[in-house]
Amino acid sequence: MKAPQAFYDFTLQFHQDLDLVYPDWASDAPTARHEIYQSFRRQYGDQAVHDLNAFCEKLLSDARADLESFWFKESKADWVISNDGIRLLLKDFQTWAASL
């Protein structure tokens, strides 16, 4: 499955902003990553949010998908997140996008 440009943009920004700009990004707080998502929206626009949200839906529709391998291969981030971590991140993004 080919990832849209929004996925590459999001993963690059997510990786760059994590510890420097948003040190509490891994918190269990329900809004811990919302500033990252909002920053992505400001930089890339509503269409990128829509495109990424639709792509998340495709990725998450297969409960057995190897998201860790996909992330490592397709992401612009240079570190790996576990399958469960990626699934939680994408679901969290979808929840935020649905609130717009």
mmCIF file with all atom_site columns, C-alpha atoms in Angstrom:
data_model
loop_
_atom_site.group_PDB
_atom_site.id
_atom_site.type_symbol
_atom_site.label_atom_id
_atom_site.label_alt_id
_atom_site.label_comp_id
_atom_site.label_asym_id
_atom_site.label_entity_id
_atom_site.label_seq_id
_atom_site.pdbx_PDB_ins_code
_atom_site.Cartn_x
_atom_site.Cartn_y
_atom_site.Cartn_z
_atom_site.occupancy
_atom_site.B_iso_or_equiv
_atom_site.pdbx_formal_charge
_atom_site.auth_seq_id
_atom_site.auth_comp_id
_atom_site.auth_asym_id
_atom_site.auth_atom_id
_atom_site.pdbx_PDB_model_num
ATOM 1   C CA . MET A 1 1   ? 0.000   0.000  0.000  1.00 0.00 ? 1   MET A CA 1
ATOM 2   C CA . LYS A 1 2   ? 1.431   3.354  -1.029 1.00 0.00 ? 2   LYS A CA 1
ATOM 3   C CA . ALA A 1 3   ? 1.294   6.006  1.656  1.00 0.00 ? 3   ALA A CA 1
ATOM 4   C CA . PRO A 1 4   ? 0.043   9.498  0.753  1.00 0.00 ? 4   PRO A CA 1
ATOM 5   C CA . GLN A 1 5   ? 2.336   12.502 1.057  1.00 0.00 ? 5   GLN A CA 1
ATOM 6   C CA . ALA A 1 6   ? 0.449   13.485 4.228  1.00 0.00 ? 6   ALA A CA 1
ATOM 7   C CA . PHE A 1 7   ? 1.752   10.324 5.943  1.00 0.00 ? 7   PHE A CA 1
ATOM 8   C CA . TYR A 1 8   ? 5.352   11.206 5.101  1.00 0.00 ? 8   TYR A CA 1
ATOM 9   C CA . ASP A 1 9   ? 4.858   14.810 6.204  1.00 0.00 ? 9   ASP A CA 1
ATOM 10  C CA . PHE A 1 10  ? 3.192   13.749 9.453  1.00 0.00 ? 10  PHE A CA 1
ATOM 11  C CA . THR A 1 11  ? 5.823   11.176 10.398 1.00 0.00 ? 11  THR A CA 1
ATOM 12  C CA . LEU A 1 12  ? 8.662   13.548 9.629  1.00 0.00 ? 12  LEU A CA 1
ATOM 13  C CA . GLN A 1 13  ? 7.141   16.346 11.702 1.00 0.00 ? 13  GLN A CA 1
ATOM 14  C CA . PHE A 1 14  ? 6.123   13.931 14.454 1.00 0.00 ? 14  PHE A CA 1
ATOM 15  C CA . HIS A 1 15  ? 9.687   12.651 14.753 1.00 0.00 ? 15  HIS A CA 1
ATOM 16  C CA . GLN A 1 16  ? 11.263  16.110 14.654 1.00 0.00 ? 16  GLN A CA 1
ATOM 17  C CA . ASP A 1 17  ? 8.883   17.675 17.182 1.00 0.00 ? 17  ASP A CA 1
ATOM 18  C CA . LEU A 1 18  ? 8.580   14.896 19.719 1.00 0.00 ? 18  LEU A CA 1
ATOM 19  C CA . ASP A 1 19  ? 11.061  15.421 22.473 1.00 0.00 ? 19  ASP A CA 1
ATOM 20  C CA . LEU A 1 20  ? 12.141  18.937 21.598 1.00 0.00 ? 20  LEU A CA 1
ATOM 21  C CA . VAL A 1 21  ? 8.789   20.660 21.236 1.00 0.00 ? 21  VAL A CA 1
ATOM 22  C CA . TYR A 1 22  ? 6.374   18.268 22.979 1.00 0.00 ? 22  TYR A CA 1
ATOM 23  C CA . PRO A 1 23  ? 8.220   16.451 25.782 1.00 0.00 ? 23  PRO A CA 1
ATOM 24  C CA . ASP A 1 24  ? 4.955   15.044 27.220 1.00 0.00 ? 24  ASP A CA 1
ATOM 25  C CA . TRP A 1 25  ? 3.812   13.481 23.934 1.00 0.00 ? 25  TRP A CA 1
ATOM 26  C CA . ALA A 1 26  ? 3.849   9.935  25.376 1.00 0.00 ? 26  ALA A CA 1
ATOM 27  C CA . SER A 1 27  ? 1.643   10.829 28.318 1.00 0.00 ? 27  SER A CA 1
ATOM 28  C CA . ASP A 1 28  ? -1.598  8.912  28.881 1.00 0.00 ? 28  ASP A CA 1
ATOM 29  C CA . ALA A 1 29  ? -3.494  12.212 28.909 1.00 0.00 ? 29  ALA A CA 1
ATOM 30  C CA . PRO A 1 30  ? -6.194  12.153 26.205 1.00 0.00 ? 30  PRO A CA 1
ATOM 31  C CA . THR A 1 31  ? -4.952  15.418 24.684 1.00 0.00 ? 31  THR A CA 1
ATOM 32  C CA . ALA A 1 32  ? -1.198  14.807 25.038 1.00 0.00 ? 32  ALA A CA 1
ATOM 33  C CA . ARG A 1 33  ? -0.560  14.752 21.277 1.00 0.00 ? 33  ARG A CA 1
ATOM 34  C CA . HIS A 1 34  ? -3.198  17.220 20.140 1.00 0.00 ? 34  HIS A CA 1
ATOM 35  C CA . GLU A 1 35  ? -0.687  20.057 19.868 1.00 0.00 ? 35  GLU A CA 1
ATOM 36  C CA . ILE A 1 36  ? 1.390   17.920 17.492 1.00 0.00 ? 36  ILE A CA 1
ATOM 37  C CA . TYR A 1 37  ? -1.680  17.220 15.369 1.00 0.00 ? 37  TYR A CA 1
ATOM 38  C CA . GLN A 1 38  ? -2.709  20.868 15.399 1.00 0.00 ? 38  GLN A CA 1
ATOM 39  C CA . SER A 1 39  ? 0.795   21.881 14.349 1.00 0.00 ? 39  SER A CA 1
ATOM 40  C CA . PHE A 1 40  ? 0.573   19.388 11.462 1.00 0.00 ? 40  PHE A CA 1
ATOM 41  C CA . ARG A 1 41  ? -2.776  20.901 10.471 1.00 0.00 ? 41  ARG A CA 1
ATOM 42  C CA . ARG A 1 42  ? -1.380  24.463 10.548 1.00 0.00 ? 42  ARG A CA 1
ATOM 43  C CA . GLN A 1 43  ? 1.643   23.515 8.473  1.00 0.00 ? 43  GLN A CA 1
ATOM 44  C CA . TYR A 1 44  ? 0.023   21.208 5.893  1.00 0.00 ? 44  TYR A CA 1
ATOM 45  C CA . GLY A 1 45  ? -3.660  22.160 5.944  1.00 0.00 ? 45  GLY A CA 1
ATOM 46  C CA . ASP A 1 46  ? -7.036  20.517 6.324  1.00 0.00 ? 46  ASP A CA 1
ATOM 47  C CA . GLN A 1 47  ? -6.639  18.416 3.181  1.00 0.00 ? 47  GLN A CA 1
ATOM 48  C CA . ALA A 1 48  ? -3.524  16.758 4.618  1.00 0.00 ? 48  ALA A CA 1
ATOM 49  C CA . VAL A 1 49  ? -5.458  15.984 7.819  1.00 0.00 ? 49  VAL A CA 1
ATOM 50  C CA . HIS A 1 50  ? -8.244  14.477 5.717  1.00 0.00 ? 50  HIS A CA 1
ATOM 51  C CA . ASP A 1 51  ? -5.807  12.442 3.605  1.00 0.00 ? 51  ASP A CA 1
ATOM 52  C CA . LEU A 1 52  ? -3.930  11.143 6.642  1.00 0.00 ? 52  LEU A CA 1
ATOM 53  C CA . ASN A 1 53  ? -7.178  10.303 8.443  1.00 0.00 ? 53  ASN A CA 1
ATOM 54  C CA . ALA A 1 54  ? -8.415  8.300  5.431  1.00 0.00 ? 54  ALA A CA 1
ATOM 55  C CA . PHE A 1 55  ? -5.084  6.504  5.209  1.00 0.00 ? 55  PHE A CA 1
ATOM 56  C CA . CYS A 1 56  ? -5.196  5.684  8.929  1.00 0.00 ? 56  CYS A CA 1
ATOM 57  C CA . GLU A 1 57  ? -8.599  4.109  8.353  1.00 0.00 ? 57  GLU A CA 1
ATOM 58  C CA . LYS A 1 58  ? -7.113  1.817  5.684  1.00 0.00 ? 58  LYS A CA 1
ATOM 59  C CA . LEU A 1 59  ? -4.117  0.872  7.824  1.00 0.00 ? 59  LEU A CA 1
ATOM 60  C CA . LEU A 1 60  ? -6.191  0.176  10.921 1.00 0.00 ? 60  LEU A CA 1
ATOM 61  C CA . SER A 1 61  ? -8.854  -1.843 9.105  1.00 0.00 ? 61  SER A CA 1
ATOM 62  C CA . ASP A 1 62  ? -6.588  -4.902 9.143  1.00 0.00 ? 62  ASP A CA 1
ATOM 63  C CA . ALA A 1 63  ? -6.086  -5.970 12.758 1.00 0.00 ? 63  ALA A CA 1
ATOM 64  C CA . ARG A 1 64  ? -3.229  -8.258 11.702 1.00 0.00 ? 64  ARG A CA 1
ATOM 65  C CA . ALA A 1 65  ? -1.331  -5.681 9.654  1.00 0.00 ? 65  ALA A CA 1
ATOM 66  C CA . ASP A 1 66  ? 2.365   -5.420 10.474 1.00 0.00 ? 66  ASP A CA 1
ATOM 67  C CA . LEU A 1 67  ? 2.357   -1.700 11.184 1.00 0.00 ? 67  LEU A CA 1
ATOM 68  C CA . GLU A 1 68  ? 5.829   -1.802 12.705 1.00 0.00 ? 68  GLU A CA 1
ATOM 69  C CA . SER A 1 69  ? 7.399   -3.000 9.446  1.00 0.00 ? 69  SER A CA 1
ATOM 70  C CA . PHE A 1 70  ? 5.293   -0.555 7.456  1.00 0.00 ? 70  PHE A CA 1
ATOM 71  C CA . TRP A 1 71  ? 6.327   2.335  9.736  1.00 0.00 ? 71  TRP A CA 1
ATOM 72  C CA . PHE A 1 72  ? 9.997   1.377  9.465  1.00 0.00 ? 72  PHE A CA 1
ATOM 73  C CA . LYS A 1 73  ? 9.810   1.087  5.678  1.00 0.00 ? 73  LYS A CA 1
ATOM 74  C CA . GLU A 1 74  ? 7.513   4.026  4.825  1.00 0.00 ? 74  GLU A CA 1
ATOM 75  C CA . SER A 1 75  ? 7.863   6.517  7.656  1.00 0.00 ? 75  SER A CA 1
ATOM 76  C CA . LYS A 1 76  ? 10.137  9.535  7.484  1.00 0.00 ? 76  LYS A CA 1
ATOM 77  C CA . ALA A 1 77  ? 10.874  9.056  11.186 1.00 0.00 ? 77  ALA A CA 1
ATOM 78  C CA . ASP A 1 78  ? 14.170  7.300  11.820 1.00 0.00 ? 78  ASP A CA 1
ATOM 79  C CA . TRP A 1 79  ? 13.061  5.165  14.754 1.00 0.00 ? 79  TRP A CA 1
ATOM 80  C CA . VAL A 1 80  ? 10.650  2.276  15.162 1.00 0.00 ? 80  VAL A CA 1
ATOM 81  C CA . ILE A 1 81  ? 7.464   2.207  17.206 1.00 0.00 ? 81  ILE A CA 1
ATOM 82  C CA . SER A 1 82  ? 5.844   -1.073 18.208 1.00 0.00 ? 82  SER A CA 1
ATOM 83  C CA . ASN A 1 83  ? 2.764   -2.324 16.366 1.00 0.00 ? 83  ASN A CA 1
ATOM 84  C CA . ASP A 1 84  ? 0.588   -1.464 19.371 1.00 0.00 ? 84  ASP A CA 1
ATOM 85  C CA . GLY A 1 85  ? 2.165   1.978  19.697 1.00 0.00 ? 85  GLY A CA 1
ATOM 86  C CA . ILE A 1 86  ? 1.536   2.811  16.047 1.00 0.00 ? 86  ILE A CA 1
ATOM 87  C CA . ARG A 1 87  ? -2.044  1.566  16.274 1.00 0.00 ? 87  ARG A CA 1
ATOM 88  C CA . LEU A 1 88  ? -2.624  3.757  19.353 1.00 0.00 ? 88  LEU A CA 1
ATOM 89  C CA . LEU A 1 89  ? -1.025  6.780  17.673 1.00 0.00 ? 89  LEU A CA 1
ATOM 90  C CA . LEU A 1 90  ? -3.120  6.436  14.515 1.00 0.00 ? 90  LEU A CA 1
ATOM 91  C CA . LYS A 1 91  ? -6.330  5.858  16.481 1.00 0.00 ? 91  LYS A CA 1
ATOM 92  C CA . ASP A 1 92  ? -5.497  8.875  18.625 1.00 0.00 ? 92  ASP A CA 1
ATOM 93  C CA . PHE A 1 93  ? -4.995  10.975 15.484 1.00 0.00 ? 93  PHE A CA 1
ATOM 94  C CA . GLN A 1 94  ? -8.332  9.759  14.095 1.00 0.00 ? 94  GLN A CA 1
ATOM 95  C CA . THR A 1 95  ? -10.112 10.679 17.324 1.00 0.00 ? 95  THR A CA 1
ATOM 96  C CA . TRP A 1 96  ? -8.600  14.152 17.167 1.00 0.00 ? 96  TRP A CA 1
ATOM 97  C CA . ALA A 1 97  ? -9.443  14.548 13.455 1.00 0.00 ? 97  ALA A CA 1
ATOM 98  C CA . ALA A 1 98  ? -13.049 13.494 14.104 1.00 0.00 ? 98  ALA A CA 1
ATOM 99  C CA . SER A 1 99  ? -13.385 16.328 16.616 1.00 0.00 ? 99  SER A CA 1
ATOM 100 C CA . LEU A 1 100 ? -12.670 19.024 14.001 1.00 0.00 ? 100 LEU A CA 1
#
